[in-house]
Tab-separated table of C-alpha atoms in Angstrom:
chain	number	residue	atom	x	y	z
G	1	UNK	CA	0.000	0.000	0.000
G	2	UNK	CA	1.497	3.434	-0.880
G	3	UNK	CA	2.667	5.498	2.071
G	4	UNK	CA	0.236	8.247	1.224
G	5	UNK	CA	-2.755	5.935	1.223
G	6	UNK	CA	-6.023	7.257	2.506
G	7	UNK	CA	-6.260	6.555	6.229
G	8	UNK	CA	-9.926	5.572	5.852
G	9	UNK	CA	-9.777	3.359	2.755
G	10	UNK	CA	-8.699	-0.122	1.825
G	11	UNK	CA	-7.650	-3.060	3.986
G	12	UNK	CA	-5.001	-0.993	5.737
G	13	UNK	CA	-7.483	1.603	6.854
G	14	UNK	CA	-9.876	-1.105	8.053
G	15	UNK	CA	-7.144	-2.755	10.112
G	16	UNK	CA	-5.926	0.533	11.584
G	17	UNK	CA	-9.451	1.511	12.588
G	18	UNK	CA	-10.160	-1.867	14.150
G	19	UNK	CA	-10.137	-2.430	17.871
G	20	UNK	CA	-7.490	-4.543	19.536
G	21	UNK	CA	-9.432	-7.812	19.328
G	22	UNK	CA	-10.471	-7.567	15.673
G	23	UNK	CA	-7.057	-6.239	14.597
G	24	UNK	CA	-5.047	-9.060	16.150
G	25	UNK	CA	-7.512	-11.743	15.176
G	26	UNK	CA	-7.067	-10.720	11.533
G	27	UNK	CA	-3.321	-10.089	11.676
G	28	UNK	CA	-2.597	-13.014	13.977
G	29	UNK	CA	-4.473	-15.556	11.865
G	30	UNK	CA	-2.968	-14.148	8.645
G	31	UNK	CA	0.593	-14.368	9.952
G	32	UNK	CA	-0.129	-17.804	11.402
G	33	UNK	CA	-1.386	-19.194	8.098
G	34	UNK	CA	1.711	-17.958	6.262
G	35	UNK	CA	3.978	-19.178	9.076
G	36	UNK	CA	2.467	-22.657	8.834
G	37	UNK	CA	2.635	-22.776	5.038
G	38	UNK	CA	6.161	-21.357	5.074
G	39	UNK	CA	7.261	-24.007	7.564
G	40	UNK	CA	5.754	-26.714	5.330
G	41	UNK	CA	7.470	-25.276	2.261
G	42	UNK	CA	10.874	-25.178	3.902
G	43	UNK	CA	10.451	-28.595	5.514
G	44	UNK	CA	9.745	-30.149	2.126
G	45	UNK	CA	12.523	-28.215	0.391
G	46	UNK	CA	14.997	-29.370	3.024
G	47	UNK	CA	13.780	-32.962	2.883
G	48	UNK	CA	14.087	-33.162	-0.905
G	49	UNK	CA	17.478	-31.429	-0.869
G	50	UNK	CA	18.776	-33.890	1.715
G	51	UNK	CA	17.453	-36.901	-0.193
G	52	UNK	CA	19.133	-35.751	-3.384
G	53	UNK	CA	22.420	-34.274	-2.137
G	54	UNK	CA	23.348	-36.548	0.751
G	55	UNK	CA	21.143	-39.482	-0.224
G	56	UNK	CA	21.515	-39.799	-4.012
G	57	UNK	CA	24.855	-38.090	-4.662
G	58	UNK	CA	26.744	-39.105	-1.514
G	59	UNK	CA	24.925	-42.382	-0.817
G	60	UNK	CA	24.315	-41.539	2.831
G	61	UNK	CA	20.993	-41.165	4.651
G	62	UNK	CA	20.997	-39.325	7.953
G	63	UNK	CA	18.876	-40.698	10.821
G	64	UNK	CA	15.521	-39.004	11.310
G	65	UNK	CA	13.594	-38.414	14.527
G	66	UNK	CA	10.252	-40.111	15.096
G	67	UNK	CA	8.249	-37.075	13.996
G	68	UNK	CA	10.067	-37.038	10.654
G	69	UNK	CA	9.452	-40.718	9.969
G	70	UNK	CA	12.009	-42.341	12.250
G	71	UNK	CA	14.352	-43.563	9.480
G	72	UNK	CA	17.370	-45.106	11.274
G	73	UNK	CA	19.678	-43.860	8.528
G	74	UNK	CA	22.668	-45.501	6.880
G	75	UNK	CA	24.894	-47.867	8.838
G	76	UNK	CA	27.973	-46.322	7.229
G	77	UNK	CA	29.236	-44.344	4.242
G	78	UNK	CA	28.847	-46.010	0.841
G	79	UNK	CA	30.977	-43.318	-0.798
G	80	UNK	CA	32.952	-41.572	1.946
G	81	UNK	CA	34.913	-39.511	-0.564
G	82	UNK	CA	31.636	-37.904	-1.711
G	83	UNK	CA	30.630	-36.521	1.700
G	84	UNK	CA	33.154	-33.620	1.802
G	85	UNK	CA	32.563	-32.858	-1.878
G	86	UNK	CA	28.784	-32.665	-1.501
G	87	UNK	CA	29.077	-30.512	1.641
G	88	UNK	CA	31.508	-28.232	-0.215
G	89	UNK	CA	29.301	-27.961	-3.296
G	90	UNK	CA	26.092	-27.309	-1.387
G	91	UNK	CA	27.719	-24.586	0.703
G	92	UNK	CA	29.289	-23.019	-2.398
G	93	UNK	CA	26.036	-22.743	-4.356
G	94	UNK	CA	24.189	-21.536	-1.251
G	95	UNK	CA	26.771	-18.810	-0.582
G	96	UNK	CA	26.701	-17.706	-4.221
G	97	UNK	CA	22.912	-17.321	-4.153
G	98	UNK	CA	23.068	-15.252	-0.977
G	99	UNK	CA	25.882	-13.003	-2.217
G	100	UNK	CA	24.233	-12.500	-5.602
G	101	UNK	CA	20.615	-11.877	-4.638
G	102	UNK	CA	20.200	-11.118	-0.905
G	103	UNK	CA	23.325	-10.570	1.235
G	104	UNK	CA	21.152	-10.059	4.313
G	105	UNK	CA	20.129	-13.743	4.128
G	106	UNK	CA	23.628	-14.744	5.257
G	107	UNK	CA	23.965	-16.492	8.617
G	108	UNK	CA	21.232	-17.777	10.860
G	109	UNK	CA	18.564	-15.173	10.082
G	110	UNK	CA	16.899	-14.889	13.474
G	111	UNK	CA	19.098	-11.955	14.484
G	112	UNK	CA	17.974	-10.077	11.353
G	113	UNK	CA	14.348	-10.561	12.343
G	114	UNK	CA	15.031	-9.494	15.947
G	115	UNK	CA	16.851	-6.395	14.686
G	116	UNK	CA	13.842	-5.536	12.534
G	117	UNK	CA	11.663	-5.657	15.656
G	118	UNK	CA	13.869	-3.092	17.378
G	119	UNK	CA	14.682	-0.772	14.482
G	120	UNK	CA	12.481	-1.031	11.381
G	121	UNK	CA	9.719	-3.647	11.099
G	122	UNK	CA	9.313	-2.745	7.408
G	123	UNK	CA	12.887	-3.665	6.487
G	124	UNK	CA	12.700	-7.415	5.692
G	125	UNK	CA	12.713	-7.834	1.923
G	126	UNK	CA	10.595	-10.489	0.232
G	127	UNK	CA	13.590	-11.435	-1.884
G	128	UNK	CA	15.572	-12.273	1.250
G	129	UNK	CA	12.890	-14.742	2.333
G	130	UNK	CA	13.045	-16.659	-0.951
G	131	UNK	CA	16.843	-16.703	-1.015
G	132	UNK	CA	17.017	-17.760	2.639
G	133	UNK	CA	14.702	-20.698	1.976
G	134	UNK	CA	16.666	-22.019	-0.999
G	135	UNK	CA	20.120	-21.306	0.446
G	136	UNK	CA	19.357	-22.954	3.785
G	137	UNK	CA	17.923	-26.042	2.097
G	138	UNK	CA	21.148	-26.363	0.108
G	139	UNK	CA	23.411	-25.797	3.120
G	140	UNK	CA	21.672	-28.224	5.481
G	141	UNK	CA	20.618	-30.672	2.772
G	142	UNK	CA	24.256	-31.099	1.724
G	143	UNK	CA	25.309	-31.862	5.303
G	144	UNK	CA	25.932	-28.440	6.802
G	145	UNK	CA	25.198	-28.265	10.510
G	146	UNK	CA	22.252	-25.904	10.794
G	147	UNK	CA	18.692	-25.746	12.046
G	148	UNK	CA	15.492	-25.457	10.060
G	149	UNK	CA	13.958	-22.885	12.392
G	150	UNK	CA	15.936	-19.879	11.073
G	151	UNK	CA	14.412	-19.905	7.583
G	152	UNK	CA	10.954	-20.739	8.991
G	153	UNK	CA	11.171	-17.757	11.326
G	154	UNK	CA	12.397	-15.449	8.574
G	155	UNK	CA	9.553	-16.446	6.250
G	156	UNK	CA	6.860	-15.587	8.787
G	157	UNK	CA	8.696	-12.572	10.185
G	158	UNK	CA	9.116	-11.353	6.617
G	159	UNK	CA	5.376	-11.683	6.067
G	160	UNK	CA	4.806	-9.606	9.201
G	161	UNK	CA	7.150	-7.016	7.728
G	162	UNK	CA	5.282	-7.143	4.408
G	163	UNK	CA	1.965	-6.577	6.168
G	164	UNK	CA	3.475	-3.633	8.008
G	165	UNK	CA	4.470	-2.031	4.704
G	166	UNK	CA	1.358	-2.847	2.714
G	167	UNK	CA	-1.151	-1.981	5.420
G	168	UNK	CA	0.868	0.981	6.673
G	169	UNK	CA	0.700	-0.297	10.239
G	170	UNK	CA	2.119	1.722	13.076
G	171	UNK	CA	5.678	0.948	14.165
G	172	UNK	CA	4.345	-0.570	17.386
G	173	UNK	CA	1.973	-2.910	15.549
G	174	UNK	CA	4.669	-3.712	12.997
G	175	UNK	CA	7.168	-4.719	15.644
G	176	UNK	CA	4.587	-6.937	17.235
G	177	UNK	CA	3.726	-8.516	13.861
G	178	UNK	CA	7.381	-9.362	13.205
G	179	UNK	CA	7.787	-10.791	16.734
G	180	UNK	CA	4.734	-12.983	16.230
G	181	UNK	CA	6.206	-14.149	12.948
G	182	UNK	CA	9.441	-15.241	14.632
G	183	UNK	CA	7.688	-17.212	17.352
G	184	UNK	CA	5.012	-18.796	15.165
G	185	UNK	CA	7.480	-19.858	12.477
G	186	UNK	CA	9.765	-21.586	14.970
G	187	UNK	CA	6.833	-23.051	16.895
G	188	UNK	CA	5.263	-24.436	13.718
G	189	UNK	CA	8.303	-26.201	12.302
G	190	UNK	CA	9.109	-27.738	15.699
G	191	UNK	CA	5.482	-28.630	16.476
G	192	UNK	CA	5.560	-26.513	19.632
G	193	UNK	CA	2.767	-23.901	19.515
G	194	UNK	CA	2.765	-22.816	23.159
G	195	UNK	CA	6.539	-22.562	23.214
G	196	UNK	CA	6.422	-20.540	20.012
G	197	UNK	CA	3.959	-18.074	21.520
G	198	UNK	CA	6.122	-17.606	24.627
G	199	UNK	CA	9.222	-17.323	22.442
G	200	UNK	CA	7.649	-14.431	20.517
G	201	UNK	CA	7.350	-12.534	23.792
G	202	UNK	CA	10.801	-13.353	25.148
G	203	UNK	CA	13.312	-13.674	22.315
G	204	UNK	CA	13.777	-9.967	21.615
G	205	UNK	CA	15.107	-9.144	25.115
G	206	UNK	CA	17.716	-10.712	27.357
G	207	UNK	CA	16.201	-9.682	30.666
G	208	UNK	CA	12.655	-8.688	29.813
G	209	UNK	CA	9.381	-10.002	28.464
G	210	UNK	CA	7.150	-8.338	25.870
G	211	UNK	CA	3.798	-9.126	27.440
G	212	UNK	CA	1.955	-7.437	24.528
G	213	UNK	CA	3.085	-10.243	22.227
G	214	UNK	CA	1.876	-13.095	24.419
G	215	UNK	CA	-1.895	-13.208	23.843
G	216	UNK	CA	-1.776	-12.420	20.097
G	217	UNK	CA	0.988	-15.014	19.984
G	218	UNK	CA	-1.437	-17.682	21.206
G	219	UNK	CA	-3.639	-17.052	18.174
G	220	UNK	CA	-0.793	-16.813	15.662
G	221	UNK	CA	1.187	-19.792	16.917
G	222	UNK	CA	-1.866	-22.054	17.238
G	223	UNK	CA	-2.897	-21.167	13.670
G	224	UNK	CA	0.594	-21.870	12.330
G	225	UNK	CA	0.764	-25.191	14.167
G	226	UNK	CA	-2.663	-26.204	12.864
G	227	UNK	CA	-1.708	-25.450	9.261
G	228	UNK	CA	1.644	-27.242	9.524
G	229	UNK	CA	0.193	-30.254	11.326
G	230	UNK	CA	-2.787	-30.641	9.012
G	231	UNK	CA	-0.351	-31.133	6.115
G	232	UNK	CA	2.604	-32.954	7.702
G	233	UNK	CA	1.128	-34.434	10.872
G	234	UNK	CA	0.859	-33.527	14.531
G	235	UNK	CA	3.287	-36.055	16.047
G	236	UNK	CA	5.935	-34.538	18.356
G	237	UNK	CA	9.315	-34.196	16.641
G	238	UNK	CA	11.005	-36.668	18.976
G	239	UNK	CA	7.947	-38.760	19.777
G	240	UNK	CA	7.509	-39.303	23.517
G	241	UNK	CA	10.940	-39.353	25.126
G	242	UNK	CA	11.182	-40.147	28.832
G	243	UNK	CA	7.493	-41.102	28.773
G	244	UNK	CA	8.043	-43.625	31.569
G	245	UNK	CA	10.036	-41.260	33.770
G	246	UNK	CA	8.500	-40.260	37.103
G	247	UNK	CA	10.133	-37.846	39.493
G	248	UNK	CA	9.829	-39.549	42.858
G	249	UNK	CA	13.003	-38.829	44.818
G	250	UNK	CA	14.341	-35.350	45.697
G	251	UNK	CA	17.963	-36.566	45.769
G	252	UNK	CA	17.725	-37.068	42.002
G	253	UNK	CA	17.869	-33.300	41.698
G	254	UNK	CA	21.599	-33.390	42.462
G	255	UNK	CA	22.197	-34.801	38.994
G	256	UNK	CA	20.256	-31.919	37.439
G	257	UNK	CA	22.342	-29.392	39.339
G	258	UNK	CA	25.393	-30.960	37.696
G	259	UNK	CA	23.659	-31.013	34.322
G	260	UNK	CA	22.679	-27.348	34.660
G	261	UNK	CA	26.258	-26.293	35.438
G	262	UNK	CA	27.754	-28.253	32.544
G	263	UNK	CA	25.007	-27.093	30.150
G	264	UNK	CA	25.709	-23.462	31.006
G	265	UNK	CA	29.401	-23.929	30.255
G	266	UNK	CA	28.723	-25.647	26.938
G	267	UNK	CA	26.110	-23.030	25.999
G	268	UNK	CA	28.614	-20.249	26.618
G	269	UNK	CA	31.199	-22.139	24.585
G	270	UNK	CA	28.690	-22.491	21.753
G	271	UNK	CA	27.962	-18.774	21.552
G	272	UNK	CA	31.600	-17.711	21.922
G	273	UNK	CA	32.877	-20.239	19.388
G	274	UNK	CA	30.166	-19.332	16.894
G	275	UNK	CA	30.771	-15.587	17.033
G	276	UNK	CA	34.517	-16.104	17.267
G	277	UNK	CA	34.236	-17.936	13.940
G	278	UNK	CA	32.144	-15.089	12.512
G	279	UNK	CA	34.819	-12.556	13.526
G	280	UNK	CA	37.706	-14.693	12.285
G	281	UNK	CA	35.972	-15.320	8.956
G	282	UNK	CA	35.524	-11.584	8.428
G	283	UNK	CA	39.275	-11.023	8.909
G	284	UNK	CA	40.447	-13.850	6.678
G	285	UNK	CA	41.312	-13.078	3.027
G	286	UNK	CA	39.287	-14.584	0.208
G	287	UNK	CA	35.937	-14.108	-1.458
G	288	UNK	CA	32.903	-14.318	0.808
G	289	UNK	CA	31.448	-17.089	-1.373
G	290	UNK	CA	34.483	-19.316	-0.866
G	291	UNK	CA	34.591	-19.056	2.938
G	292	UNK	CA	31.317	-20.958	3.604
G	293	UNK	CA	32.360	-23.494	0.959
G	294	UNK	CA	35.636	-24.159	2.785
G	295	UNK	CA	33.628	-24.428	5.995
G	296	UNK	CA	31.383	-27.018	4.331
G	297	UNK	CA	34.416	-28.977	3.159
G	298	UNK	CA	35.820	-29.053	6.699
G	299	UNK	CA	32.455	-30.215	8.094
G	300	UNK	CA	32.394	-33.010	5.512
G	301	UNK	CA	35.879	-34.126	6.531
G	302	UNK	CA	34.939	-34.000	10.222
G	303	UNK	CA	31.846	-36.092	9.479
G	304	UNK	CA	34.000	-38.924	8.146
G	305	UNK	CA	35.174	-39.399	11.741
G	306	UNK	CA	32.057	-38.196	13.599
G	307	UNK	CA	29.007	-38.561	11.284
G	308	UNK	CA	26.674	-37.185	13.970
G	309	UNK	CA	27.720	-33.630	13.039
G	310	UNK	CA	26.052	-33.745	9.618
G	311	UNK	CA	22.926	-31.705	8.903
G	312	UNK	CA	20.435	-30.963	11.686
G	313	UNK	CA	21.335	-33.900	13.933
G	314	UNK	CA	17.781	-34.403	15.234
G	315	UNK	CA	17.867	-38.096	14.384
G	316	UNK	CA	21.092	-38.556	16.349
G	317	UNK	CA	19.547	-36.728	19.296
G	318	UNK	CA	16.721	-39.256	19.111
G	319	UNK	CA	19.237	-42.114	19.162
G	320	UNK	CA	21.058	-40.535	22.113
G	321	UNK	CA	17.883	-40.939	24.172
G	322	UNK	CA	17.916	-44.720	23.636
G	323	UNK	CA	20.118	-46.769	25.961
G	324	UNK	CA	20.831	-49.374	23.293
G	325	UNK	CA	21.752	-46.839	20.601
G	326	UNK	CA	23.811	-44.682	22.950
G	327	UNK	CA	25.802	-47.630	24.281
G	328	UNK	CA	26.620	-48.666	20.706
G	329	UNK	CA	28.534	-45.399	20.138
G	330	UNK	CA	32.169	-45.388	21.347
G	331	UNK	CA	32.531	-43.482	24.620
G	332	UNK	CA	35.088	-41.037	23.246
G	333	UNK	CA	32.685	-39.990	20.486
G	334	UNK	CA	29.833	-39.540	22.975
G	335	UNK	CA	32.019	-37.303	25.149
G	336	UNK	CA	33.303	-35.195	22.257
G	337	UNK	CA	29.988	-34.887	20.415
G	338	UNK	CA	28.850	-31.567	21.997
G	339	UNK	CA	32.151	-29.906	21.039
G	340	UNK	CA	32.162	-31.472	17.577
G	341	UNK	CA	28.628	-30.186	16.889
G	342	UNK	CA	29.626	-26.697	18.056
G	343	UNK	CA	32.597	-26.740	15.673
G	344	UNK	CA	30.491	-28.046	12.789
G	345	UNK	CA	27.779	-25.406	13.293
G	346	UNK	CA	30.357	-22.640	13.514
G	347	UNK	CA	32.016	-23.844	10.288
G	348	UNK	CA	28.667	-24.202	8.501
G	349	UNK	CA	26.823	-21.047	9.591
G	350	UNK	CA	29.481	-18.896	11.281
G	351	UNK	CA	31.509	-18.730	8.074
G	352	UNK	CA	28.548	-17.186	6.246
G	353	UNK	CA	26.424	-20.220	5.403
G	354	UNK	CA	22.656	-20.125	5.707
G	355	UNK	CA	20.703	-21.993	8.381
G	356	UNK	CA	19.408	-21.745	11.927
G	357	UNK	CA	21.334	-22.024	15.196
G	358	UNK	CA	18.385	-22.899	17.465
G	359	UNK	CA	18.179	-26.489	16.225
G	360	UNK	CA	21.909	-27.219	16.617
G	361	UNK	CA	21.771	-25.678	20.092
G	362	UNK	CA	19.044	-28.115	21.102
G	363	UNK	CA	21.019	-31.031	19.649
G	364	UNK	CA	24.194	-29.894	21.424
G	365	UNK	CA	22.254	-29.873	24.690
G	366	UNK	CA	20.937	-33.363	23.957
G	367	UNK	CA	24.496	-34.601	23.462
G	368	UNK	CA	25.566	-32.931	26.721
G	369	UNK	CA	22.882	-34.830	28.626
G	370	UNK	CA	23.752	-38.070	26.858
G	371	UNK	CA	27.473	-37.645	27.586
G	372	UNK	CA	26.906	-37.034	31.299
G	373	UNK	CA	24.609	-40.051	31.613
G	374	UNK	CA	26.916	-42.337	29.631
G	375	UNK	CA	30.036	-41.334	31.595
G	376	UNK	CA	28.263	-41.689	34.966
G	377	UNK	CA	26.789	-45.019	33.875
G	378	UNK	CA	30.160	-46.420	32.800
G	379	UNK	CA	31.791	-45.296	36.039
G	380	UNK	CA	28.944	-46.799	38.058
G	381	UNK	CA	27.675	-43.639	39.760
G	382	UNK	CA	24.574	-44.096	41.945
G	383	UNK	CA	21.188	-42.406	41.534
G	384	UNK	CA	21.096	-42.385	37.735
G	385	UNK	CA	17.782	-42.868	35.917
G	386	UNK	CA	17.491	-46.181	34.087
G	387	UNK	CA	18.016	-44.617	30.660
G	388	UNK	CA	19.515	-41.439	29.199
G	389	UNK	CA	16.243	-39.980	27.835
G	390	UNK	CA	15.534	-37.633	30.745
G	391	UNK	CA	19.118	-36.307	30.680
G	392	UNK	CA	18.841	-35.764	26.923
G	393	UNK	CA	15.563	-33.852	27.256
G	394	UNK	CA	16.730	-31.670	30.137
G	395	UNK	CA	20.049	-31.031	28.387
G	396	UNK	CA	18.164	-29.705	25.357
G	397	UNK	CA	16.355	-27.230	27.561
G	398	UNK	CA	19.229	-26.073	29.752
G	399	UNK	CA	21.966	-25.631	27.166
G	400	UNK	CA	20.134	-23.536	24.599
G	401	UNK	CA	17.472	-21.992	26.827
G	402	UNK	CA	20.168	-20.382	28.950
G	403	UNK	CA	22.355	-18.948	26.201
G	404	UNK	CA	19.309	-17.769	24.212
G	405	UNK	CA	18.037	-15.983	27.347
G	406	UNK	CA	14.641	-17.591	26.768
G	407	UNK	CA	14.597	-20.380	29.368
G	408	UNK	CA	10.834	-20.622	29.797
G	409	UNK	CA	10.105	-20.606	26.071
G	410	UNK	CA	12.743	-23.230	25.261
G	411	UNK	CA	11.669	-25.411	28.181
G	412	UNK	CA	8.058	-25.372	26.962
G	413	UNK	CA	9.115	-26.012	23.372
G	414	UNK	CA	11.251	-29.022	24.274
G	415	UNK	CA	8.427	-30.437	26.413
G	416	UNK	CA	6.144	-30.174	23.376
G	417	UNK	CA	8.791	-31.586	21.014
G	418	UNK	CA	9.424	-34.609	23.243
G	419	UNK	CA	6.065	-35.125	24.983
G	420	UNK	CA	8.023	-35.235	28.240
G	421	UNK	CA	5.893	-33.322	30.717
G	422	UNK	CA	7.065	-35.522	33.587
G	423	UNK	CA	10.604	-34.109	33.462
G	424	UNK	CA	9.531	-30.563	34.348
G	425	UNK	CA	10.633	-30.639	38.043
G	426	UNK	CA	14.111	-31.806	37.032
G	427	UNK	CA	14.219	-29.356	34.139
G	428	UNK	CA	13.331	-26.418	36.369
G	429	UNK	CA	16.452	-27.025	38.456
G	430	UNK	CA	18.828	-27.532	35.524
G	431	UNK	CA	17.412	-24.706	33.391
G	432	UNK	CA	17.272	-22.343	36.377
G	433	UNK	CA	20.906	-22.950	37.319
G	434	UNK	CA	22.125	-22.734	33.728
G	435	UNK	CA	20.224	-19.493	33.131
G	436	UNK	CA	21.472	-17.895	36.346
G	437	UNK	CA	25.060	-18.755	35.447
G	438	UNK	CA	24.780	-17.433	31.892
G	439	UNK	CA	23.027	-14.267	33.086
G	440	UNK	CA	26.195	-13.366	35.000
G	441	UNK	CA	27.872	-12.824	31.627
G	442	UNK	CA	27.160	-10.642	28.595
G	443	UNK	CA	27.049	-13.657	26.272
G	444	UNK	CA	24.006	-14.402	24.136
G	445	UNK	CA	23.486	-16.512	21.039
G	446	UNK	CA	21.229	-13.766	19.610
G	447	UNK	CA	23.265	-10.574	19.506
G	448	UNK	CA	20.371	-8.451	18.243
G	449	UNK	CA	18.597	-8.902	21.586
G	450	UNK	CA	18.334	-5.780	23.721
G	451	UNK	CA	18.885	-5.999	27.462
G	452	UNK	CA	15.335	-4.894	28.264
G	453	UNK	CA	12.626	-2.552	27.041
G	454	UNK	CA	14.315	0.474	28.588
G	455	UNK	CA	17.549	-0.281	26.757
G	456	UNK	CA	15.799	-0.811	23.414
G	457	UNK	CA	15.895	1.864	20.759
G	458	UNK	CA	13.078	4.439	20.978
G	459	UNK	CA	9.926	3.158	19.389
G	460	UNK	CA	8.065	5.092	16.749
G	461	UNK	CA	4.877	6.891	17.519
G	462	UNK	CA	1.775	4.761	17.119
């Protein structure tokens, strides 16, 4: 809609004149529908890219979590020499597309959407959404370590930005629309609607909560989840992990204190390694298209030793929750997996590749929980649960929830992704300790976050 549009005419005028309820019913449902369809589109693009690049060209099929079909994946590499080449080629083409058509689509994307919330909700270009979708599918589908939530969030946040421009919404409404897009996109593609709604209200600040986004977020996130689920199914991503777990002894909480401390340390390492790689990449000579390609090549070489670092890693997180599957992995690989996944994600996305960092953060946390359980089990420590599932689930929450400064949102999302409501008492201890430790630092995985609403840039007049 032109900037000089008549205040009383057209859809924009109708929306601007509407009361709070009617306005956010219309906008919330509209953003939710696009968020759900965008999540479906990217999910399918990523699935087909992975089947062709890793599956057909490299002869390797990555394990999939229960919600994605539960494919156990390949037992080994049919053509190990092809893995680094495919990862290199996918990263190269992805980086070329980004550099040629939408440089702002570089990296994980969520920070760009958060920055739009704080500065200019009209700034997300439609072109960037298309490029981000294709580039991320190529990066992750060829084996790059990235998450599918970044592109999903950028699609729906970009639609919120488009609505802000076309309907000439106020800055305040525009910022809220973009926030709802972020939360609903991530919530849809992870099958976590309540977590997505809470994330919309908490992801833009480190020490604050945008309560205005919460109730509209319920509408938007539920709509997005309904659209996504009606097409691809409503099963939780990881099925029902730790379904048999029951918290029945307070002394068990000691283990979750330990898990919270270790998760905080690994979360801090994740953020510092990732942004250290971003800074180092910027200083290194060479064309910006070649740097992500070299990163992809290195990830492919690393995967020949530790295949769990390839792509999203959700299927390996699922395996880590199974005692039989976890015990089949050599102990040294289990212990090094969190660090290896951090390195792989930094090489894939920190060098300028395209993909999310939420998903890898959850997987890193899952590997942290699995490593602690496996080491304690092999040593013969007392008080352990019978299987690693509860440690895996709580590790997901504590590691990324703390460094993202969104502990409640991530905890709810992981509960929805794993169907593990019984772990909440244990999770509260681990997530609380991890978040308190991380809050003592200035480290965050989302650098566009503001400290709180007072520290945010002045908002436009509504």
